[in-house]
Short mmCIF file of C-alpha atoms in Angstrom, two decimals:
data_model
loop_
_atom_site.label_atom_id
_atom_site.label_comp_id
_atom_site.label_asym_id
_atom_site.label_seq_id
_atom_site.Cartn_x
_atom_site.Cartn_y
_atom_site.Cartn_z
CA MET A 24 7.63 66.81 26.55
CA ASP A 25 6.73 63.23 25.70
CA PRO A 26 9.91 61.43 24.53
CA GLY A 27 7.76 58.75 22.90
CA GLN A 28 6.24 61.21 20.42
CA LEU A 29 9.65 62.75 19.80
CA PHE A 30 11.13 59.36 18.90
CA LEU A 31 8.11 58.16 16.92
CA TRP A 32 7.78 61.18 14.62
CA THR A 33 11.53 61.41 14.02
CA PHE A 34 11.67 57.67 13.26
CA ILE A 35 8.72 57.81 10.84
CA ALA A 36 10.14 60.84 9.02
CA ASN A 37 13.55 59.21 8.55
CA VAL A 38 11.98 55.94 7.37
CA VAL A 39 10.02 57.86 4.74
CA ILE A 40 13.11 59.83 3.64
CA ASN A 41 15.20 56.65 3.39
CA ALA A 42 12.45 54.84 1.47
CA VAL A 43 12.30 57.69 -1.04
CA ALA A 44 16.09 57.67 -1.36
CA PHE A 45 16.10 53.90 -1.86
CA ILE A 46 13.62 54.17 -4.72
CA LEU A 47 15.18 57.23 -6.38
CA LEU A 48 18.77 55.95 -6.19
CA GLY A 49 18.15 52.55 -7.78
CA GLY A 50 17.16 50.37 -4.84
CA PRO A 51 14.70 48.13 -6.75
CA GLU A 52 17.31 47.47 -9.45
CA LEU A 53 19.89 46.66 -6.77
CA MET A 54 17.55 44.11 -5.17
CA ARG A 55 16.84 42.50 -8.53
CA ARG A 56 20.55 42.27 -9.32
CA GLY A 57 21.23 40.81 -5.89
CA ARG A 58 18.67 38.06 -6.42
CA GLU A 59 20.21 37.22 -9.80
CA GLU A 60 23.72 37.03 -8.32
CA GLU A 61 22.46 34.85 -5.47
CA THR A 62 20.88 32.46 -7.97
CA ALA A 63 24.09 32.37 -10.02
CA ASP A 64 26.19 31.66 -6.93
CA SER A 65 23.96 28.85 -5.71
CA THR A 66 23.71 27.08 -9.09
CA THR A 67 26.67 25.92 -11.19
CA SER A 68 27.00 23.83 -14.37
CA TYR A 69 28.93 20.57 -14.54
CA LEU A 70 30.29 18.46 -17.41
CA GLY A 71 27.21 16.30 -17.74
CA GLY A 72 25.25 19.25 -19.03
CA GLY A 73 23.10 19.70 -15.94
CA THR A 74 23.35 21.92 -12.91
CA ALA A 75 24.18 21.35 -9.30
CA THR A 76 23.04 23.42 -6.35
CA ILE A 77 25.74 24.58 -3.95
CA THR A 78 24.80 25.83 -0.51
CA LYS A 79 27.22 28.29 1.05
CA THR A 80 27.35 28.54 4.82
CA ALA A 81 29.14 31.19 6.83
CA THR A 82 31.79 29.91 9.23
CA TRP A 83 32.20 31.56 12.60
CA THR A 84 35.91 31.60 13.31
CA GLY A 85 37.41 32.59 16.65
CA GLN A 86 38.52 35.92 15.23
CA LYS A 87 34.98 36.79 14.10
CA ILE A 88 33.53 35.84 17.48
CA VAL A 89 36.09 37.97 19.35
CA THR A 90 35.39 40.92 17.04
CA VAL A 91 31.62 40.72 17.59
CA VAL A 92 32.11 40.38 21.37
CA LEU A 93 34.30 43.49 21.39
CA MET A 94 31.74 45.43 19.35
CA VAL A 95 28.98 44.46 21.77
CA SER A 96 31.25 45.44 24.67
CA ILE A 97 31.73 48.89 23.13
CA LEU A 98 27.94 49.35 22.92
CA VAL A 99 27.40 48.16 26.49
CA GLY A 100 30.21 50.33 27.85
CA ALA A 101 29.12 53.46 25.97
CA LEU A 102 25.35 53.15 26.47
CA GLY A 103 25.20 51.36 29.80
CA PHE A 104 28.16 52.85 31.68
CA LYS A 105 28.60 56.18 29.83
CA LEU A 106 32.23 55.40 28.95
CA ASP A 107 33.95 57.28 26.13
CA VAL A 108 33.15 55.46 22.89
CA GLY A 109 36.38 56.62 21.21
CA PHE A 110 38.52 55.20 23.99
CA LEU A 111 36.57 51.94 23.94
CA ALA A 112 36.98 51.60 20.17
CA LEU A 113 40.74 52.20 20.39
CA ALA A 114 41.02 49.70 23.25
CA ALA A 115 39.15 47.09 21.19
CA ALA A 116 41.49 47.75 18.24
CA VAL A 117 44.52 47.24 20.50
CA VAL A 118 43.10 43.94 21.78
CA LEU A 119 42.49 42.68 18.23
CA SER A 120 45.98 43.78 17.15
CA ALA A 121 47.53 41.95 20.09
CA LEU A 122 45.55 38.75 19.48
CA TYR A 123 45.91 38.74 15.69
CA PRO A 124 49.07 40.73 14.81
CA GLN A 125 49.27 39.15 11.37
CA HIS A 126 46.24 41.18 10.26
CA SER A 127 47.24 44.53 11.79
CA LYS A 128 49.21 45.84 8.82
CA GLU A 129 46.49 44.84 6.37
CA ALA A 130 43.82 46.48 8.55
CA LEU A 131 45.70 49.80 8.66
CA GLY A 132 45.67 49.88 4.88
CA HIS A 133 41.86 49.72 4.85
CA ILE A 134 41.40 52.72 7.15
CA GLY A 135 40.18 55.80 5.30
CA TRP A 136 42.81 58.20 6.61
CA ASN A 137 41.76 60.95 4.20
CA VAL A 138 38.21 60.72 5.57
CA ILE A 139 39.52 60.90 9.14
CA LEU A 140 41.56 64.01 8.34
CA LEU A 141 38.62 65.57 6.53
CA ILE A 142 36.16 64.99 9.38
CA GLY A 143 38.73 66.09 11.95
CA GLY A 144 39.22 69.35 10.08
CA ILE A 145 35.49 69.99 9.69
CA VAL A 146 34.77 69.27 13.38
CA THR A 147 37.63 71.56 14.41
CA TYR A 148 36.30 74.32 12.15
CA ILE A 149 32.76 74.03 13.52
CA SER A 150 34.15 74.06 17.07
CA MET A 151 36.03 77.26 16.28
CA LEU A 152 32.82 78.83 14.97
CA GLU A 153 30.97 77.81 18.14
CA THR A 154 33.76 79.15 20.36
CA ALA A 155 33.80 82.43 18.45
CA GLY A 156 30.03 82.73 18.95
CA VAL A 157 29.18 82.66 15.25
CA ILE A 158 26.48 79.98 15.54
CA LYS A 159 25.00 81.62 18.64
CA GLU A 160 24.86 85.01 16.91
CA LEU A 161 23.28 83.44 13.85
CA ALA A 162 20.63 81.67 15.94
CA ASN A 163 19.88 84.83 17.91
CA SER A 164 19.45 86.75 14.65
CA VAL A 165 17.01 84.11 13.43
CA ALA A 166 15.06 84.22 16.70
CA GLY A 167 14.64 87.96 16.24
CA ILE A 168 12.66 87.58 13.03
CA GLY A 169 9.20 89.05 13.50
CA THR A 170 7.25 86.20 11.87
CA PRO A 171 7.37 83.13 14.19
CA LEU A 172 6.85 80.51 11.47
CA LEU A 173 9.55 82.06 9.28
CA ALA A 174 11.89 82.24 12.28
CA ALA A 175 11.22 78.57 13.00
CA LEU A 176 12.05 77.65 9.38
CA MET A 177 15.33 79.59 9.51
CA MET A 178 16.23 77.89 12.80
CA LEU A 179 15.64 74.49 11.18
CA VAL A 180 17.90 75.47 8.28
CA VAL A 181 20.64 76.44 10.74
CA ALA A 182 20.18 73.09 12.50
CA GLY A 183 20.47 71.21 9.20
CA VAL A 184 23.60 73.07 8.07
CA VAL A 185 25.41 72.71 11.40
CA SER A 186 24.44 69.06 11.87
CA ALA A 187 25.59 68.15 8.35
CA PHE A 188 29.14 69.20 9.24
CA ALA A 189 29.25 68.28 12.93
CA SER A 190 27.80 66.00 15.60
CA THR A 191 24.00 65.93 15.68
CA ASN A 192 23.94 65.48 19.45
CA ALA A 193 26.32 68.40 19.93
CA MET A 194 24.09 70.53 17.72
CA PHE A 195 21.12 70.03 20.07
CA VAL A 196 23.17 71.23 23.04
CA VAL A 197 23.92 74.46 21.16
CA LEU A 198 20.68 75.21 19.30
CA VAL A 199 17.90 74.09 21.64
CA PRO A 200 18.80 76.67 24.34
CA LEU A 201 19.18 79.32 21.64
CA ALA A 202 15.64 78.60 20.47
CA ALA A 203 14.27 79.48 23.91
CA PRO A 204 13.49 83.15 23.04
CA LEU A 205 11.41 81.93 20.11
CA LEU A 206 9.61 79.26 22.14
CA ILE A 207 8.74 81.28 25.26
CA THR A 208 6.63 83.65 23.19
CA GLY A 209 4.04 80.88 22.91
CA SER A 210 3.49 81.60 19.23
CA ILE A 211 4.77 78.16 18.19
CA GLY A 212 4.33 74.76 19.83
CA VAL A 213 7.35 73.43 21.72
CA LEU A 214 6.79 69.73 20.96
CA GLY A 215 6.17 70.28 17.26
CA PHE A 216 9.20 72.53 16.92
CA VAL A 217 11.56 70.14 18.70
CA ILE A 218 10.29 67.22 16.57
CA ALA A 219 10.95 69.30 13.46
CA LEU A 220 14.40 70.20 14.82
CA CYS A 221 15.20 66.51 15.32
CA ILE A 222 14.11 65.67 11.77
CA ALA A 223 16.06 68.55 10.21
CA ALA A 224 19.20 67.62 12.15
CA SER A 225 19.11 63.84 11.70
CA ALA A 226 18.11 63.65 8.02
CA VAL A 227 21.35 65.38 6.97
CA ASP A 228 23.52 62.71 8.62
CA SER A 229 23.90 61.10 5.19
CA SER A 230 26.37 63.89 4.43
CA PRO A 231 29.94 62.50 4.17
CA PHE A 232 31.01 65.21 6.63
CA SER A 233 28.71 63.82 9.32
CA THR A 234 29.53 60.79 11.47
CA GLY A 235 27.21 58.33 9.73
CA GLY A 236 28.15 59.39 6.23
CA ALA A 237 31.86 59.41 7.09
CA LEU A 238 31.63 55.81 8.33
CA VAL A 239 30.03 54.74 5.05
CA VAL A 240 32.73 56.44 2.98
CA ALA A 241 35.52 55.06 5.15
CA ASN A 242 34.22 51.49 4.76
CA THR A 243 33.74 51.72 0.98
CA GLU A 244 36.18 49.92 -1.32
CA GLU A 245 39.04 52.26 -2.17
CA GLU A 246 38.33 52.32 -5.90
CA LYS A 247 34.69 53.30 -5.22
CA ARG A 248 35.39 55.73 -2.39
CA GLU A 249 35.58 58.91 -4.48
CA LYS A 250 32.34 58.13 -6.32
CA THR A 251 30.61 57.27 -3.04
CA PHE A 252 31.85 60.49 -1.45
CA ARG A 253 30.59 62.57 -4.39
CA GLY A 254 27.19 60.87 -4.42
CA MET A 255 26.68 61.22 -0.67
CA MET A 256 27.82 64.84 -0.85
CA ILE A 257 25.14 65.61 -3.45
CA TRP A 258 22.47 63.81 -1.42
CA GLY A 259 23.63 65.40 1.86
CA VAL A 260 23.51 68.93 0.41
CA SER A 261 20.05 68.25 -1.00
CA MET A 262 18.94 67.13 2.47
CA ILE A 263 20.28 70.36 3.99
CA VAL A 264 17.71 72.15 1.85
CA ALA A 265 14.89 69.59 1.74
CA ALA A 266 14.90 68.21 5.31
CA PRO A 267 14.32 71.55 7.11
CA LEU A 268 11.55 72.41 4.65
CA LEU A 269 9.84 69.02 5.09
CA ALA A 270 10.28 69.22 8.87
CA TRP A 271 8.79 72.71 8.85
CA LEU A 272 5.77 71.55 6.87
CA LEU A 273 5.28 68.66 9.31
CA PHE A 274 5.62 71.11 12.20
CA VAL A 275 2.91 73.32 10.71
CA VAL A 276 0.63 70.27 10.43
CA ILE A 277 1.36 69.12 14.00
#
């Protein structure tokens, strides 16, 4: 199948979903508040009764440069040389700790250990289900549904649920082969179904149990972490229901 169409439709669908989320969850108000804060930061009063404009410039210290270089190195190593991204990230952390030991203790305090334990437990649980054949049996049951369009919708729901609690890429390795019995009948289009599968699986990554959502929660200020987790959980669960349905409707159109 054409990878260009696969990327394009998945990209467009996620842009639309994110734009809707931005509007519904207070994005315009956030932009307005940001402009007001920027104006307040750049203008200050002085004793003469007038105002003075202060321009703030970011300074690139050696530590920031080294950090950015290490982050780029992780991307190059993982994408260009297929090296393990987890190992590269740990190696980069060791290098930073060795170069700047005075910040190591403070950095450890900012790591969301509870999020790491939570995601580790969820991934282990999903792996156990895969090993036990639960997901395979579920997908095979869905593929056996007599109505092809209904079977496709159920398969998209399975993809959304699994991807919300596990790796999206790993989900494709499991579910795409299991969809073969449904696809070889010729009753549904392969390209349209795979595009819908990509949309259903990627739109739920805002769940705090998925990699992207977990990173957001882990990097949130500690006092706001619980609220952020709860909000992303609500949105992620809504996407588990809405994304497969929207992807299925798009698939019917395609």
